[in-house]
C-alpha positions as a LaTeX table, in Angstrom:
\begin{tabular}{lrrr}
\hline
Residue & $x$ (\AA) & $y$ (\AA) & $z$ (\AA) \\
\hline
Met1 & 107.49 & 92.69 & 77.64 \\
Thr2 & 109.43 & 95.91 & 77.97 \\
Val3 & 112.46 & 94.46 & 76.10 \\
Asp4 & 112.30 & 91.96 & 73.42 \\
Phe5 & 114.61 & 88.87 & 73.89 \\
Glu6 & 115.27 & 88.68 & 70.06 \\
Glu7 & 116.56 & 92.10 & 70.08 \\
Cys8 & 118.63 & 91.21 & 73.01 \\
Ile9 & 120.42 & 88.38 & 71.04 \\
Lys10 & 121.10 & 90.70 & 68.20 \\
Asp11 & 122.34 & 93.30 & 70.34 \\
Ser12 & 120.77 & 95.85 & 68.11 \\
Pro13 & 120.59 & 99.60 & 68.31 \\
Arg14 & 117.12 & 99.24 & 69.28 \\
Phe15 & 117.94 & 96.99 & 72.24 \\
Arg16 & 120.63 & 99.31 & 73.52 \\
Ala17 & 118.27 & 102.39 & 73.31 \\
Thr18 & 115.49 & 100.48 & 75.41 \\
Ile19 & 118.04 & 99.26 & 77.96 \\
Asp20 & 119.18 & 102.92 & 78.21 \\
Glu21 & 115.68 & 104.14 & 78.55 \\
Val22 & 114.79 & 101.50 & 81.12 \\
Glu23 & 117.89 & 102.01 & 83.31 \\
Thr24 & 116.92 & 105.84 & 83.32 \\
Asp25 & 113.56 & 104.95 & 84.32 \\
Val26 & 114.54 & 102.68 & 87.07 \\
Val27 & 116.97 & 105.47 & 88.55 \\
Glu28 & 113.99 & 107.87 & 88.39 \\
Ile29 & 111.38 & 105.61 & 90.02 \\
Glu30 & 113.93 & 104.60 & 92.70 \\
Ala31 & 114.31 & 108.23 & 93.63 \\
Lys32 & 110.57 & 108.83 & 93.57 \\
Leu33 & 109.55 & 105.67 & 95.59 \\
Asp34 & 112.22 & 106.79 & 98.23 \\
Lys35 & 110.74 & 110.17 & 98.46 \\
Leu36 & 107.30 & 108.52 & 98.70 \\
Val37 & 108.56 & 106.25 & 101.71 \\
Lys38 & 110.02 & 109.19 & 103.44 \\
Leu39 & 106.82 & 111.24 & 103.14 \\
Cys40 & 104.92 & 108.38 & 104.32 \\
Ser41 & 107.01 & 108.06 & 107.30 \\
Gly42 & 106.57 & 111.63 & 108.04 \\
Met43 & 102.77 & 111.37 & 107.80 \\
Ile44 & 102.76 & 108.18 & 110.06 \\
Glu45 & 104.88 & 110.17 & 112.87 \\
Ala46 & 102.57 & 113.04 & 112.54 \\
Gly47 & 99.80 & 110.72 & 113.06 \\
Lys48 & 101.13 & 109.18 & 115.90 \\
Ala49 & 101.88 & 112.54 & 117.44 \\
Tyr50 & 98.19 & 113.45 & 116.76 \\
Ile51 & 96.89 & 110.39 & 118.31 \\
Thr52 & 98.99 & 110.91 & 121.48 \\
Thr53 & 97.55 & 114.47 & 121.80 \\
Asn54 & 93.96 & 113.25 & 121.07 \\
Lys55 & 94.49 & 110.45 & 123.80 \\
His56 & 95.23 & 113.39 & 126.12 \\
Phe57 & 92.06 & 115.28 & 125.23 \\
Val58 & 90.08 & 112.33 & 125.78 \\
Thr59 & 91.49 & 111.79 & 129.33 \\
Gly60 & 90.75 & 115.46 & 129.88 \\
Val61 & 86.95 & 114.93 & 128.79 \\
Arg62 & 86.57 & 112.01 & 131.27 \\
Asp63 & 88.21 & 114.06 & 134.05 \\
Leu64 & 85.70 & 116.55 & 133.55 \\
Ser65 & 82.96 & 113.92 & 133.47 \\
Gln66 & 84.03 & 112.65 & 136.74 \\
Gln67 & 84.01 & 116.33 & 138.13 \\
Cys68 & 80.45 & 116.77 & 136.82 \\
Lys69 & 78.89 & 113.58 & 138.07 \\
Lys70 & 76.27 & 115.41 & 140.16 \\
Asp71 & 75.03 & 116.86 & 136.89 \\
Glu72 & 73.66 & 113.67 & 135.16 \\
Met73 & 73.16 & 115.54 & 131.90 \\
Ile74 & 76.93 & 116.85 & 131.52 \\
Ser75 & 78.21 & 113.73 & 132.83 \\
Glu76 & 76.17 & 111.58 & 130.17 \\
Cys77 & 77.21 & 113.78 & 127.47 \\
Leu78 & 80.81 & 113.85 & 128.35 \\
Asp79 & 80.88 & 110.04 & 128.66 \\
Lys80 & 79.28 & 109.32 & 125.40 \\
Phe81 & 81.47 & 111.62 & 123.50 \\
Gly82 & 84.57 & 110.58 & 125.37 \\
Asp83 & 83.91 & 106.84 & 124.34 \\
Ser84 & 83.23 & 107.91 & 120.74 \\
Leu85 & 86.42 & 109.90 & 120.65 \\
Gln86 & 88.29 & 106.92 & 121.96 \\
Glu87 & 86.99 & 104.89 & 119.00 \\
Met88 & 88.01 & 107.45 & 116.59 \\
Ile89 & 91.45 & 107.15 & 117.89 \\
Asn90 & 91.36 & 103.28 & 117.54 \\
Tyr91 & 90.34 & 103.78 & 113.73 \\
His92 & 93.22 & 106.33 & 113.41 \\
Met93 & 95.72 & 103.98 & 114.89 \\
Ile94 & 94.36 & 101.09 & 112.31 \\
Leu95 & 94.72 & 103.56 & 109.38 \\
Phe96 & 98.42 & 104.57 & 110.24 \\
Asp97 & 99.18 & 101.13 & 110.78 \\
Gln98 & 97.81 & 100.13 & 107.30 \\
Ala99 & 99.87 & 102.93 & 105.94 \\
Gln100 & 103.01 & 101.51 & 107.47 \\
Arg101 & 102.52 & 98.05 & 106.05 \\
Ser102 & 100.99 & 99.00 & 102.57 \\
Val103 & 102.85 & 102.12 & 101.62 \\
Arg104 & 106.28 & 102.42 & 103.56 \\
Gln105 & 107.23 & 98.83 & 104.19 \\
Gln106 & 105.86 & 97.31 & 100.91 \\
Leu107 & 107.53 & 100.06 & 98.69 \\
His108 & 110.61 & 100.06 & 100.76 \\
Asn109 & 111.19 & 96.39 & 100.33 \\
Phe110 & 110.73 & 96.71 & 96.63 \\
Val111 & 113.38 & 99.17 & 96.37 \\
Lys112 & 115.54 & 97.44 & 98.85 \\
Asp113 & 115.18 & 93.99 & 97.21 \\
Asp114 & 114.19 & 94.29 & 93.47 \\
Val115 & 115.88 & 97.47 & 92.64 \\
Arg116 & 118.88 & 96.87 & 94.32 \\
Lys117 & 119.23 & 93.30 & 92.55 \\
Phe118 & 118.48 & 94.95 & 89.26 \\
Lys119 & 121.41 & 97.62 & 89.86 \\
Glu120 & 123.76 & 94.76 & 90.77 \\
Thr121 & 122.91 & 92.73 & 87.67 \\
Lys122 & 123.26 & 96.09 & 85.70 \\
Lys123 & 126.93 & 96.33 & 86.89 \\
Gln124 & 127.65 & 92.77 & 85.86 \\
Phe125 & 126.03 & 93.59 & 82.38 \\
Asp126 & 127.81 & 96.74 & 81.85 \\
Lys127 & 131.24 & 94.81 & 82.62 \\
Val128 & 130.51 & 91.93 & 80.20 \\
Arg129 & 129.32 & 94.42 & 77.46 \\
Glu130 & 132.58 & 96.50 & 77.87 \\
Asp131 & 134.38 & 93.26 & 77.73 \\
Met132 & 132.64 & 92.28 & 74.59 \\
Glu133 & 133.44 & 95.66 & 72.92 \\
Ile134 & 137.05 & 95.38 & 73.87 \\
Ser135 & 137.22 & 92.02 & 72.30 \\
Leu136 & 135.64 & 93.19 & 69.10 \\
Val137 & 138.05 & 95.96 & 68.86 \\
Lys138 & 140.87 & 93.51 & 69.26 \\
Asn139 & 139.56 & 91.08 & 66.73 \\
Ala140 & 139.16 & 93.86 & 64.26 \\
Gln141 & 142.65 & 95.01 & 64.87 \\
Ala142 & 144.16 & 91.81 & 64.82 \\
Pro143 & 146.82 & 91.44 & 61.90 \\
Arg144 & 145.59 & 89.19 & 59.19 \\
His145 & 149.24 & 88.00 & 58.32 \\
Lys146 & 149.33 & 86.54 & 61.90 \\
Pro147 & 146.86 & 83.78 & 61.96 \\
His148 & 147.51 & 82.60 & 65.55 \\
Glu149 & 146.68 & 86.34 & 66.95 \\
Val150 & 143.59 & 86.41 & 64.66 \\
Glu151 & 142.48 & 82.81 & 65.98 \\
Glu152 & 143.14 & 83.92 & 69.55 \\
Ala153 & 141.16 & 87.31 & 69.05 \\
Thr154 & 138.32 & 85.30 & 67.46 \\
Gly155 & 138.15 & 82.83 & 70.36 \\
Thr156 & 137.96 & 85.49 & 72.90 \\
Leu157 & 135.41 & 87.37 & 71.16 \\
Thr158 & 133.28 & 84.27 & 70.60 \\
Ile159 & 133.60 & 83.41 & 74.65 \\
Thr160 & 132.84 & 86.77 & 75.41 \\
Arg161 & 129.99 & 87.10 & 72.94 \\
Lys162 & 128.34 & 83.91 & 74.53 \\
Cys163 & 128.91 & 85.23 & 78.09 \\
Phe164 & 127.32 & 88.59 & 76.93 \\
Arg165 & 124.32 & 86.91 & 75.49 \\
His166 & 123.62 & 84.79 & 78.35 \\
Leu167 & 124.00 & 87.56 & 80.79 \\
Ala168 & 121.93 & 89.90 & 78.62 \\
Leu169 & 119.02 & 87.20 & 78.39 \\
Asp170 & 119.21 & 87.19 & 82.30 \\
Tyr171 & 119.34 & 91.01 & 82.43 \\
Val172 & 116.33 & 91.50 & 80.19 \\
Leu173 & 114.36 & 88.89 & 82.01 \\
Gln174 & 115.06 & 90.50 & 85.22 \\
Ile175 & 114.12 & 94.01 & 83.54 \\
Asn176 & 110.69 & 92.72 & 82.31 \\
Val177 & 110.07 & 91.03 & 85.83 \\
Leu178 & 110.97 & 94.21 & 87.51 \\
Gln179 & 108.72 & 96.42 & 85.24 \\
Ala180 & 105.78 & 94.10 & 85.95 \\
Lys181 & 106.40 & 93.85 & 89.60 \\
Lys182 & 107.08 & 97.68 & 89.85 \\
Lys183 & 103.44 & 98.02 & 88.36 \\
Phe184 & 101.93 & 95.58 & 90.95 \\
Glu185 & 103.75 & 96.93 & 93.84 \\
Ile186 & 102.88 & 100.53 & 93.26 \\
Leu187 & 99.27 & 99.90 & 92.46 \\
Asp188 & 98.78 & 97.31 & 95.24 \\
Ala189 & 100.38 & 99.61 & 97.92 \\
Met190 & 98.14 & 102.48 & 96.94 \\
Leu191 & 95.04 & 100.37 & 96.60 \\
Ser192 & 95.64 & 98.95 & 100.17 \\
Phe193 & 96.12 & 102.30 & 101.52 \\
Met194 & 93.02 & 103.67 & 99.88 \\
Gln195 & 90.92 & 100.81 & 101.02 \\
Ala196 & 92.04 & 101.66 & 104.46 \\
Gln197 & 91.07 & 105.28 & 103.93 \\
Tyr198 & 87.65 & 103.89 & 102.85 \\
Thr199 & 87.45 & 101.67 & 106.01 \\
Phe200 & 88.24 & 104.61 & 108.21 \\
Phe201 & 85.72 & 106.96 & 106.85 \\
Gln202 & 83.07 & 104.37 & 106.70 \\
Gln203 & 83.75 & 103.37 & 110.55 \\
Gly204 & 83.74 & 106.95 & 111.53 \\
Tyr205 & 80.42 & 107.49 & 109.62 \\
Ser206 & 78.91 & 104.53 & 111.26 \\
Leu207 & 80.07 & 105.55 & 114.69 \\
Leu208 & 78.76 & 109.05 & 114.32 \\
His209 & 75.44 & 107.88 & 112.64 \\
Glu210 & 74.72 & 105.89 & 115.78 \\
Leu211 & 75.55 & 108.84 & 117.77 \\
Asp212 & 73.38 & 111.21 & 115.69 \\
Pro213 & 70.02 & 110.73 & 117.49 \\
Tyr214 & 71.48 & 111.46 & 120.85 \\
Met215 & 73.33 & 114.63 & 119.38 \\
Lys216 & 69.93 & 115.80 & 117.83 \\
Lys217 & 68.21 & 115.14 & 121.10 \\
Leu218 & 70.92 & 116.98 & 122.88 \\
Ala219 & 70.78 & 119.86 & 120.65 \\
Thr220 & 66.96 & 120.09 & 121.21 \\
Glu221 & 67.44 & 120.12 & 124.96 \\
Leu222 & 70.04 & 122.82 & 124.57 \\
Asp223 & 67.92 & 125.17 & 122.59 \\
Gln224 & 65.26 & 124.77 & 125.36 \\
Leu225 & 67.93 & 125.33 & 127.93 \\
Val226 & 68.76 & 128.60 & 126.27 \\
Ile227 & 65.19 & 129.69 & 126.39 \\
Asp228 & 64.68 & 128.56 & 130.01 \\
Ser229 & 68.14 & 130.33 & 130.94 \\
Ala230 & 66.73 & 133.41 & 129.29 \\
Val231 & 63.51 & 133.24 & 131.22 \\
Glu232 & 65.21 & 132.62 & 134.58 \\
Lys233 & 67.61 & 135.54 & 133.78 \\
Arg234 & 64.77 & 137.94 & 133.33 \\
Glu235 & 62.86 & 136.53 & 136.47 \\
Met236 & 66.18 & 136.94 & 138.49 \\
Glu237 & 66.66 & 140.57 & 137.23 \\
His238 & 63.17 & 141.24 & 138.02 \\
Lys239 & 63.61 & 139.97 & 141.67 \\
His240 & 66.70 & 141.84 & 141.90 \\
Ala241 & 65.05 & 145.04 & 140.95 \\
Leu242 & 62.14 & 144.57 & 143.48 \\
Ile243 & 64.51 & 143.81 & 146.40 \\
Gln244 & 66.80 & 146.78 & 145.18 \\
Gln245 & 63.76 & 149.23 & 145.32 \\
Arg246 & 62.62 & 147.81 & 148.72 \\
Val247 & 66.04 & 148.23 & 150.38 \\
Ser248 & 66.97 & 151.65 & 148.47 \\
Pro249 & 65.18 & 154.18 & 150.85 \\
Gly250 & 67.03 & 152.70 & 154.02 \\
Leu251 & 70.33 & 152.51 & 151.70 \\
Arg252 & 69.93 & 156.43 & 150.86 \\
Ala253 & 69.08 & 157.37 & 154.29 \\
Gly254 & 72.16 & 155.60 & 155.74 \\
Met255 & 74.14 & 156.99 & 153.01 \\
Arg256 & 73.00 & 160.58 & 153.86 \\
Gly257 & 73.94 & 160.30 & 157.48 \\
Pro258 & 72.44 & 162.05 & 160.44 \\
Lys259 & 71.16 & 165.61 & 160.10 \\
Arg260 & 73.23 & 168.28 & 161.25 \\
Gly261 & 73.20 & 168.98 & 164.90 \\
His262 & 71.40 & 165.71 & 165.51 \\
Ser263 & 73.05 & 163.55 & 168.17 \\
Phe264 & 73.35 & 159.82 & 168.05 \\
Leu265 & 72.64 & 159.69 & 171.94 \\
Ser266 & 68.98 & 158.74 & 172.96 \\
Asp267 & 66.83 & 160.90 & 175.03 \\
Arg268 & 67.56 & 158.87 & 178.10 \\
Glu269 & 71.31 & 158.88 & 177.54 \\
Lys270 & 70.93 & 162.70 & 177.04 \\
\hline
\end{tabular}
């Protein structure tokens, strides 16, 4: 237990010090949880924007695949990769949905319900404690030569003290429950989120592991394609050079033009 019930009944200095420490801790943990919830919200919104952009990219891949239908190698590659990317988008959506439920919603509900209830009880506790302290002062200041005032002050103090003890016991119970629940809520939220991360990467690994043989096969084919392209390029350059040599004399003669004094008219025309 965070606060001992016996110390609560005694209203000892230790009890008051512990209460102050707990109340300070609750204020700080509320601020940290609010910040974490907001950061999680930002992460989820950024994730949704990433998913939307990724969907557009996959659409572009599939459009390109349709355009390249005549080339079976390109079309097959784009179809396989497009399907795999779409699966990755689905995994991302599951991950961000889990973040929404485990971190943002769960911790938000804890702050909204449990911490708010604690703060409301704290206000009542502070009010009753203040009333009891006022009753203590009045009882101490009651003139002893006026028995009726002493009796009235003592009666008020007795009632106020009973009310304080009942509320203090409820307050301590709520504190202990809140501290235990805080531990559970934070650990459960983060564990759920990390399990979602584990599932996400495991699914991604499985997907890419299944795709790996095809990617290795494609990489080998591309290596051969580079070699074949280099050979074809040299052959085309060689053919280009041969044809250029064959047509070059005529081109040079045409570029030089007719000799001086030579007429373009044929002998018959002359």
